[in-house]
């Protein structure tokens, strides 16, 4: 019997069949609309390929991934219109009652995929995956297990030390203003500099500010969960030289305290799986 994966993204969704080792046999990409319609499209596509033995779902958040949560399998309060409380697992359970379902966050799934064959942290058990796009978040693999907690980690929502000269920027997080996401996500960059991140050239002052915030995020995460490697992905991470900039500030700020930072020139590195990380991670969850 086949395994299935679903990657639910804020703008697009991917459904695939493949192996529990993460290899995709066939996939379908389509725009994310309402929860009901988006899940129905996945169900319909999978049905034509037979009943899956297991389905791994990698979802944008916040989402109730703990079976102990009263809203397990549903989206939690999200700014994405129409998605608060949206059912994710129920439509799959109704269509495929015998399939084993596994739900996790998109960033945890990406961390898992990058820690497997072909990934930037292949064979490593202690990995953090940070994504910088419309939002900013991180997935955490520790001792080979994904971290969940009561809800799931929301690494974009702590307050970092302000970058020199950036003290006046109020930040864009609707909840906290100047949390990490409020200061360093794609929309934060656009608000601060009046241009989308993709249009800011290498050498622009924006990239020093960006590297500062990411370096402090990596330092905080390293201090708390002691990863072997930190992968920094997402649209904004494509800026030329960003990983090197983060590493320079990180090494200075960490002051030689964490051996894995100084020993590994790739401690902060880009992802290797690109667009495939989420769906590969979903299959690995299955
Ligand atoms: P989403 O989080 O919606 O999936 P992405 O991960 O693609 O989106 O991130 C979108 C952000 O990435 C935008 O702020 C965009 O300006 C920025 N971006 C896209 N390409 C680049 C690039 N080459 N360099 C810097 N920033 C980029
Ligand atoms: Zn916040």
XYZ file of N, CA and C and ligand atoms in Angstrom, residues 9-12 131-136 185-190 195-200 207 233-240 242 275, ligand 1:
126
model
N 0.256 24.885 2.508
C 0.952 26.166 2.610
C -0.035 27.310 2.560
N 0.390 28.474 2.962
C -0.474 29.652 2.959
C -0.968 30.006 1.565
N -0.152 29.744 0.546
C -0.589 30.071 -0.811
C -0.804 28.850 -1.697
N 0.044 27.798 -1.493
C -0.157 26.600 -2.313
C -0.116 25.342 -1.444
N 12.686 29.233 8.754
C 12.233 29.759 7.467
C 11.930 31.254 7.609
N 12.377 32.027 6.610
C 12.074 33.469 6.594
C 11.340 33.766 5.302
N 10.052 34.014 5.419
C 9.247 34.346 4.252
C 8.225 35.378 4.687
N 6.946 35.110 4.381
C 5.869 35.988 4.845
C 5.829 35.972 6.375
N 6.117 34.804 6.946
C 6.279 34.682 8.392
C 7.704 34.253 8.690
N 7.971 34.047 9.980
C 9.288 33.541 10.370
C 9.058 32.485 11.452
N 10.880 39.302 9.265
C 10.156 38.569 8.207
C 10.175 39.399 6.916
N 9.740 38.798 5.823
C 9.657 39.521 4.554
C 8.869 40.825 4.684
N 7.646 40.785 5.265
C 6.873 42.028 5.415
C 7.578 43.074 6.297
N 8.360 42.637 7.299
C 9.103 43.587 8.144
C 10.160 44.308 7.314
N 10.854 43.545 6.477
C 11.899 44.135 5.628
C 11.277 45.163 4.688
N 10.146 44.782 4.099
C 9.477 45.679 3.143
C 9.010 46.964 3.825
N 10.709 48.558 0.248
C 10.860 47.707 -0.947
C 10.844 46.260 -0.509
N 10.294 45.356 -1.340
C 10.359 43.934 -0.967
C 11.808 43.440 -0.872
N 12.038 42.453 -0.015
C 13.382 41.915 0.193
C 14.037 41.507 -1.120
N 13.231 40.954 -2.016
C 13.765 40.460 -3.292
C 14.391 41.577 -4.127
N 13.999 42.838 -3.840
C 14.521 43.957 -4.643
C 15.666 44.703 -3.975
N 16.090 44.248 -2.796
C 17.194 44.920 -2.100
C 18.510 44.268 -2.511
N 20.740 44.123 4.791
C 21.264 42.765 5.007
C 22.094 42.651 6.284
N 16.193 28.761 5.626
C 15.544 28.717 4.326
C 14.426 29.742 4.208
N 13.558 29.573 3.209
C 12.468 30.525 2.955
C 12.921 31.567 1.934
N 11.969 32.256 1.339
C 12.245 33.203 0.257
C 13.368 34.191 0.552
N 13.336 34.804 1.746
C 14.320 35.845 2.081
C 15.737 35.269 2.173
N 15.844 33.971 2.502
C 17.172 33.360 2.674
C 17.930 33.257 1.356
N 17.223 33.516 0.243
C 17.903 33.456 -1.058
C 18.788 34.670 -1.308
N 18.721 35.667 -0.422
C 19.577 36.854 -0.586
C 21.036 36.427 -0.544
N 21.793 36.906 -1.519
C 23.194 36.510 -1.648
C 23.988 36.883 -0.394
N 23.683 35.995 2.698
C 23.015 36.100 4.006
C 23.550 35.079 5.022
N 12.224 23.459 -2.821
C 10.764 23.297 -2.902
C 10.264 21.928 -2.432
P 5.838 32.411 1.804
O 6.308 32.580 3.205
O 4.587 33.188 1.522
O 5.789 30.980 1.352
P 8.442 32.910 0.578
O 9.125 31.936 1.468
O 8.590 32.723 -0.901
O 6.904 33.112 0.855
O 9.023 34.361 0.955
C 8.595 35.528 0.367
C 9.584 36.641 0.715
O 10.870 36.307 0.171
C 9.228 37.999 0.171
O 9.413 38.941 1.212
C 10.235 38.220 -0.962
O 10.531 39.599 -1.130
C 11.431 37.459 -0.457
N 12.344 37.005 -1.506
C 12.055 36.248 -2.589
N 13.147 36.041 -3.349
C 14.176 36.691 -2.728
C 15.566 36.874 -3.009
N 16.148 36.348 -4.101
N 16.306 37.593 -2.127
C 15.727 38.128 -1.035
N 14.436 38.001 -0.719
C 13.660 37.307 -1.544
